[in-house]
mmCIF file of C-alpha atoms in Angstrom:
data_model
loop_
_atom_site.group_PDB
_atom_site.id
_atom_site.type_symbol
_atom_site.label_atom_id
_atom_site.label_comp_id
_atom_site.label_asym_id
_atom_site.label_seq_id
_atom_site.Cartn_x
_atom_site.Cartn_y
_atom_site.Cartn_z
ATOM 1 C CA UNK A 1 -0.118 0.541 -0.146
ATOM 2 C CA UNK A 2 1.331 3.286 -1.021
ATOM 3 C CA UNK A 3 1.321 5.994 1.800
ATOM 4 C CA UNK A 4 2.266 9.830 1.319
ATOM 5 C CA UNK A 5 4.353 10.955 3.826
ATOM 6 C CA UNK A 6 4.983 14.198 5.249
ATOM 7 C CA UNK A 7 8.866 14.079 6.685
ATOM 8 C CA UNK A 8 10.463 17.462 8.707
ATOM 9 C CA UNK A 9 13.224 18.391 8.273
ATOM 10 C CA UNK A 10 13.804 16.352 5.481
ATOM 11 C CA UNK A 11 17.297 18.597 3.496
ATOM 12 C CA UNK A 12 19.720 16.537 5.709
ATOM 13 C CA UNK A 13 21.254 13.935 7.918
ATOM 14 C CA UNK A 14 17.767 11.409 8.374
ATOM 15 C CA UNK A 15 15.298 13.788 6.708
ATOM 16 C CA UNK A 16 17.372 13.579 3.950
ATOM 17 C CA UNK A 17 16.856 9.545 4.420
ATOM 18 C CA UNK A 18 14.250 9.314 5.844
ATOM 19 C CA UNK A 19 13.006 10.848 2.223
ATOM 20 C CA UNK A 20 15.349 8.582 0.282
ATOM 21 C CA UNK A 21 13.649 5.270 2.003
ATOM 22 C CA UNK A 22 10.667 5.458 1.625
ATOM 23 C CA UNK A 23 9.939 6.807 -1.269
ATOM 24 C CA UNK A 24 12.799 3.463 -2.585
ATOM 25 C CA UNK A 25 9.388 1.856 -0.542
ATOM 26 C CA UNK A 26 7.016 2.337 -2.574
ATOM 27 C CA UNK A 27 5.819 5.020 -0.818
ATOM 28 C CA UNK A 28 4.374 8.928 -1.756
ATOM 29 C CA UNK A 29 6.743 12.093 -0.049
ATOM 30 C CA UNK A 30 5.938 15.488 0.989
ATOM 31 C CA UNK A 31 9.947 16.377 1.635
ATOM 32 C CA UNK A 32 9.806 20.167 4.067
ATOM 33 C CA UNK A 33 11.880 22.070 5.772
ATOM 34 C CA UNK A 34 14.112 25.641 5.183
ATOM 35 C CA UNK A 35 16.339 24.603 2.118
ATOM 36 C CA UNK A 36 14.043 25.123 -0.501
ATOM 37 C CA UNK A 37 17.774 24.778 -3.615
ATOM 38 C CA UNK A 38 18.787 20.887 -1.326
ATOM 39 C CA UNK A 39 14.371 20.307 -2.023
ATOM 40 C CA UNK A 40 14.732 20.831 -5.316
ATOM 41 C CA UNK A 41 17.637 18.487 -5.933
ATOM 42 C CA UNK A 42 16.066 16.000 -3.309
ATOM 43 C CA UNK A 43 13.259 15.856 -6.124
ATOM 44 C CA UNK A 44 15.460 16.090 -9.534
ATOM 45 C CA UNK A 45 17.172 12.431 -7.945
ATOM 46 C CA UNK A 46 14.436 10.560 -6.820
ATOM 47 C CA UNK A 47 11.449 12.504 -9.244
ATOM 48 C CA UNK A 48 7.854 13.117 -9.305
ATOM 49 C CA UNK A 49 6.511 11.204 -6.282
ATOM 50 C CA UNK A 50 8.823 13.523 -3.781
ATOM 51 C CA UNK A 51 6.529 16.757 -3.008
ATOM 52 C CA UNK A 52 9.001 19.637 -2.314
ATOM 53 C CA UNK A 53 7.538 21.515 -0.207
ATOM 54 C CA UNK A 54 9.460 25.119 2.213
ATOM 55 C CA UNK A 55 8.088 24.709 5.677
ATOM 56 C CA UNK A 56 10.175 26.901 9.077
ATOM 57 C CA UNK A 57 8.304 23.964 11.791
ATOM 58 C CA UNK A 58 8.803 27.311 14.306
ATOM 59 C CA UNK A 59 7.429 29.423 11.863
ATOM 60 C CA UNK A 60 3.531 29.116 13.387
ATOM 61 C CA UNK A 61 1.137 30.352 10.668
ATOM 62 C CA UNK A 62 2.519 28.581 8.369
ATOM 63 C CA UNK A 63 2.392 24.680 10.383
ATOM 64 C CA UNK A 64 -1.687 26.448 11.255
ATOM 65 C CA UNK A 65 -2.371 26.804 7.814
ATOM 66 C CA UNK A 66 -1.659 22.751 6.332
ATOM 67 C CA UNK A 67 -2.787 21.134 5.192
ATOM 68 C CA UNK A 68 -5.732 22.836 3.095
ATOM 69 C CA UNK A 69 -1.792 25.355 2.140
ATOM 70 C CA UNK A 70 -0.806 21.684 -0.374
ATOM 71 C CA UNK A 71 -1.470 21.407 -3.693
ATOM 72 C CA UNK A 72 -4.211 19.518 -4.491
ATOM 73 C CA UNK A 73 -4.096 15.156 -4.301
ATOM 74 C CA UNK A 74 -1.370 15.689 -1.062
ATOM 75 C CA UNK A 75 -3.849 16.561 1.540
ATOM 76 C CA UNK A 76 -4.677 13.260 2.895
ATOM 77 C CA UNK A 77 -1.023 12.905 4.374
ATOM 78 C CA UNK A 78 -0.188 9.023 6.189
ATOM 79 C CA UNK A 79 2.396 9.610 7.857
ATOM 80 C CA UNK A 80 3.720 12.163 9.922
ATOM 81 C CA UNK A 81 7.746 11.911 10.526
ATOM 82 C CA UNK A 82 8.339 15.292 13.015
ATOM 83 C CA UNK A 83 11.677 14.611 12.135
ATOM 84 C CA UNK A 84 12.748 18.172 11.971
ATOM 85 C CA UNK A 85 15.069 19.248 15.845
ATOM 86 C CA UNK A 86 18.476 20.099 16.487
ATOM 87 C CA UNK A 87 21.262 20.644 19.655
ATOM 88 C CA UNK A 88 22.826 23.778 20.114
ATOM 89 C CA UNK A 89 25.599 23.893 22.320
ATOM 90 C CA UNK A 90 27.229 21.915 25.020
ATOM 91 C CA UNK A 91 28.224 24.287 27.636
ATOM 92 C CA UNK A 92 26.991 23.792 31.296
ATOM 93 C CA UNK A 93 23.399 25.374 32.195
ATOM 94 C CA UNK A 94 24.509 28.151 34.419
ATOM 95 C CA UNK A 95 26.629 29.563 31.017
ATOM 96 C CA UNK A 96 24.284 28.300 28.631
ATOM 97 C CA UNK A 97 23.116 30.652 25.723
ATOM 98 C CA UNK A 98 19.216 31.438 26.674
ATOM 99 C CA UNK A 99 18.705 32.245 23.031
ATOM 100 C CA UNK A 100 20.107 29.239 22.184
ATOM 101 C CA UNK A 101 17.638 26.663 24.966
ATOM 102 C CA UNK A 102 14.717 29.112 23.321
ATOM 103 C CA UNK A 103 15.945 27.464 19.718
ATOM 104 C CA UNK A 104 15.337 24.176 20.980
ATOM 105 C CA UNK A 105 12.377 24.853 21.922
ATOM 106 C CA UNK A 106 10.538 26.486 19.699
ATOM 107 C CA UNK A 107 11.670 23.611 17.343
ATOM 108 C CA UNK A 108 12.269 20.702 19.044
ATOM 109 C CA UNK A 109 9.029 20.835 21.534
ATOM 110 C CA UNK A 110 6.338 23.307 19.670
ATOM 111 C CA UNK A 111 7.157 22.479 16.725
ATOM 112 C CA UNK A 112 7.032 19.396 17.052
ATOM 113 C CA UNK A 113 3.772 19.568 18.420
ATOM 114 C CA UNK A 114 2.635 22.397 15.903
ATOM 115 C CA UNK A 115 2.872 19.787 13.047
ATOM 116 C CA UNK A 116 1.273 16.341 15.237
ATOM 117 C CA UNK A 117 -2.058 19.831 15.964
ATOM 118 C CA UNK A 118 -2.109 20.889 12.402
ATOM 119 C CA UNK A 119 -2.214 17.068 10.925
ATOM 120 C CA UNK A 120 -3.436 14.771 13.170
ATOM 121 C CA UNK A 121 -7.408 16.211 13.077
ATOM 122 C CA UNK A 122 -7.346 14.056 9.078
ATOM 123 C CA UNK A 123 -5.699 11.066 10.563
ATOM 124 C CA UNK A 124 -8.085 10.091 13.304
ATOM 125 C CA UNK A 125 -11.268 11.239 11.454
ATOM 126 C CA UNK A 126 -10.318 8.927 8.500
ATOM 127 C CA UNK A 127 -8.937 5.862 11.147
ATOM 128 C CA UNK A 128 -6.186 5.703 9.661
ATOM 129 C CA UNK A 129 -2.568 6.987 9.718
ATOM 130 C CA UNK A 130 1.021 7.596 12.073
ATOM 131 C CA UNK A 131 2.644 9.354 14.325
ATOM 132 C CA UNK A 132 7.390 8.835 13.775
ATOM 133 C CA UNK A 133 8.557 11.303 16.538
ATOM 134 C CA UNK A 134 12.453 11.535 16.099
ATOM 135 C CA UNK A 135 13.298 11.607 19.708
ATOM 136 C CA UNK A 136 16.869 10.619 20.979
ATOM 137 C CA UNK A 137 18.471 8.294 23.834
ATOM 138 C CA UNK A 138 19.539 12.002 25.440
ATOM 139 C CA UNK A 139 15.325 11.634 26.471
ATOM 140 C CA UNK A 140 16.757 9.153 29.107
ATOM 141 C CA UNK A 141 21.039 9.116 29.640
ATOM 142 C CA UNK A 142 21.805 12.995 31.847
ATOM 143 C CA UNK A 143 25.050 14.328 30.188
ATOM 144 C CA UNK A 144 26.903 17.468 30.514
ATOM 145 C CA UNK A 145 26.060 19.808 28.664
ATOM 146 C CA UNK A 146 22.988 18.118 27.457
ATOM 147 C CA UNK A 147 20.548 20.338 29.586
ATOM 148 C CA UNK A 148 17.246 22.258 27.338
ATOM 149 C CA UNK A 149 18.226 18.884 24.656
ATOM 150 C CA UNK A 150 17.851 16.148 26.364
ATOM 151 C CA UNK A 151 15.110 18.282 28.285
ATOM 152 C CA UNK A 152 13.149 18.450 24.991
ATOM 153 C CA UNK A 153 14.181 14.850 23.825
ATOM 154 C CA UNK A 154 12.469 13.577 27.288
ATOM 155 C CA UNK A 155 9.283 15.482 25.949
ATOM 156 C CA UNK A 156 9.096 13.509 22.972
ATOM 157 C CA UNK A 157 9.473 10.941 24.618
ATOM 158 C CA UNK A 158 6.196 11.631 26.719
ATOM 159 C CA UNK A 159 3.912 13.012 24.097
ATOM 160 C CA UNK A 160 4.792 10.161 22.439
ATOM 161 C CA UNK A 161 3.135 7.994 25.412
ATOM 162 C CA UNK A 162 0.641 10.087 25.932
ATOM 163 C CA UNK A 163 -0.616 10.828 22.486
ATOM 164 C CA UNK A 164 -1.417 6.421 21.912
ATOM 165 C CA UNK A 165 -3.018 7.126 25.327
ATOM 166 C CA UNK A 166 -5.647 9.013 23.453
ATOM 167 C CA UNK A 167 -5.460 7.856 20.346
ATOM 168 C CA UNK A 168 -5.831 3.668 21.560
ATOM 169 C CA UNK A 169 -9.370 2.218 19.803
ATOM 170 C CA UNK A 170 -8.480 4.404 17.027
ATOM 171 C CA UNK A 171 -5.984 2.843 13.882
ATOM 172 C CA UNK A 172 -4.049 5.759 14.268
ATOM 173 C CA UNK A 173 -0.089 4.736 15.113
ATOM 174 C CA UNK A 174 2.841 6.606 17.296
ATOM 175 C CA UNK A 175 6.443 6.223 18.191
ATOM 176 C CA UNK A 176 9.403 7.517 19.063
ATOM 177 C CA UNK A 177 12.802 6.654 17.846
ATOM 178 C CA UNK A 178 15.807 6.769 19.617
ATOM 179 C CA UNK A 179 18.683 7.181 18.558
ATOM 180 C CA UNK A 180 22.285 7.236 20.215
ATOM 181 C CA UNK A 181 25.344 8.730 18.116
ATOM 182 C CA UNK A 182 25.181 9.233 15.217
ATOM 183 C CA UNK A 183 27.386 10.146 12.419
ATOM 184 C CA UNK A 184 27.232 11.555 8.509
ATOM 185 C CA UNK A 185 25.332 13.672 9.410
ATOM 186 C CA UNK A 186 25.093 17.988 10.076
ATOM 187 C CA UNK A 187 24.228 17.049 13.661
ATOM 188 C CA UNK A 188 27.312 18.706 15.756
ATOM 189 C CA UNK A 189 28.553 21.011 13.324
ATOM 190 C CA UNK A 190 24.433 22.963 14.043
ATOM 191 C CA UNK A 191 25.471 21.759 17.695
ATOM 192 C CA UNK A 192 29.315 23.281 17.916
ATOM 193 C CA UNK A 193 28.283 26.122 14.819
ATOM 194 C CA UNK A 194 30.182 24.949 12.027
ATOM 195 C CA UNK A 195 33.716 23.735 13.694
ATOM 196 C CA UNK A 196 33.836 20.920 11.763
ATOM 197 C CA UNK A 197 36.892 19.527 13.532
ATOM 198 C CA UNK A 198 35.300 19.606 17.055
ATOM 199 C CA UNK A 199 32.042 17.554 15.796
ATOM 200 C CA UNK A 200 34.632 15.744 14.492
ATOM 201 C CA UNK A 201 35.874 14.390 17.711
ATOM 202 C CA UNK A 202 33.124 13.386 18.946
ATOM 203 C CA UNK A 203 33.001 10.114 17.082
ATOM 204 C CA UNK A 204 37.218 9.265 17.082
ATOM 205 C CA UNK A 205 37.641 6.179 16.975
ATOM 206 C CA UNK A 206 33.515 4.932 16.731
ATOM 207 C CA UNK A 207 31.514 3.241 14.652
ATOM 208 C CA UNK A 208 28.097 5.834 15.447
ATOM 209 C CA UNK A 209 25.043 4.716 13.532
ATOM 210 C CA UNK A 210 24.931 6.273 10.919
ATOM 211 C CA UNK A 211 20.829 8.172 9.021
ATOM 212 C CA UNK A 212 20.204 6.054 6.972
ATOM 213 C CA UNK A 213 19.792 2.884 10.199
ATOM 214 C CA UNK A 214 17.684 6.105 11.297
ATOM 215 C CA UNK A 215 15.561 5.824 8.423
ATOM 216 C CA UNK A 216 16.104 1.877 7.973
ATOM 217 C CA UNK A 217 14.026 1.418 11.557
ATOM 218 C CA UNK A 218 11.595 4.193 9.913
ATOM 219 C CA UNK A 219 10.772 1.759 7.107
ATOM 220 C CA UNK A 220 10.144 -0.969 9.192
ATOM 221 C CA UNK A 221 7.782 0.815 12.172
ATOM 222 C CA UNK A 222 5.966 2.796 9.280
ATOM 223 C CA UNK A 223 5.117 -0.561 7.027
ATOM 224 C CA UNK A 224 4.355 -2.707 10.192
ATOM 225 C CA UNK A 225 1.200 -4.251 9.599
ATOM 226 C CA UNK A 226 -1.327 -1.286 11.190
ATOM 227 C CA UNK A 227 -2.560 -3.539 13.899
ATOM 228 C CA UNK A 228 0.929 -3.960 14.953
ATOM 229 C CA UNK A 229 2.043 -0.039 16.981
ATOM 230 C CA UNK A 230 5.310 0.181 18.240
ATOM 231 C CA UNK A 231 5.599 2.782 21.165
ATOM 232 C CA UNK A 232 9.374 3.124 21.014
ATOM 233 C CA UNK A 233 12.725 1.985 19.396
ATOM 234 C CA UNK A 234 16.086 2.997 21.782
ATOM 235 C CA UNK A 235 18.994 2.383 19.656
ATOM 236 C CA UNK A 236 22.832 2.661 20.321
ATOM 237 C CA UNK A 237 25.526 1.164 18.385
ATOM 238 C CA UNK A 238 28.006 -1.775 19.939
ATOM 239 C CA UNK A 239 30.742 1.120 20.527
ATOM 240 C CA UNK A 240 27.996 2.899 23.155
ATOM 241 C CA UNK A 241 26.283 2.351 26.337
ATOM 242 C CA UNK A 242 24.792 3.294 29.304
ATOM 243 C CA UNK A 243 27.042 4.877 32.263
ATOM 244 C CA UNK A 244 27.550 4.392 36.004
ATOM 245 C CA UNK A 245 25.851 7.283 38.055
ATOM 246 C CA UNK A 246 28.818 10.031 38.280
ATOM 247 C CA UNK A 247 30.189 10.627 41.671
ATOM 248 C CA UNK A 248 32.079 13.480 42.874
ATOM 249 C CA UNK A 249 34.511 12.381 45.573
ATOM 250 C CA UNK A 250 36.577 15.318 47.790
ATOM 251 C CA UNK A 251 40.277 14.840 49.321
#
């Protein structure tokens, strides 16, 4: 069955890989993001099963206008992949930039909420749909400098579970995909304000997850039979694990 899938943050990283994979699966993908030229290049590569759609998920007016602003034939969205998100900075909380905190909350929480609220009612009305949220293991395991980013991903996890509670008895599914260390994307470059060397050091000596691994997981949960709901997928590379509690000893 061919589905119409809306993927946010599709200009790079997870979103681009997810769009490519789902088109390869035979679905139609609305690839949304802020960088029009990248979306157009993606359409040129993938063909007319991909619709480029310029959208900033922090633009509440534009998000509220969905899906009526989509072209005819693309308005019945079967799957929403809330992928748009970012981490900014790694300073301790007492030194962090409040503007970065606000931007993470606006994108990772408010943008995801508004996108879901815009497209969910029609899914419920049709009694068919799937909301796939991109969370993170940072929502479960704290680390120094993770403060607001981890907090936003903890929200994504709980929001996903509560959505499922609201939707029980319908055929609308909700999944939170929670990756750990993942390389080959812009994630760390964005976090460190374009410092490529600092970003590369995060993955030095590791074999991290890749965007293709995340796309594979999204493909799996989306293509399962309609009565199967995967609540959460927590995934890490074999080089990563949760650590012991930190203890600061005196003397």
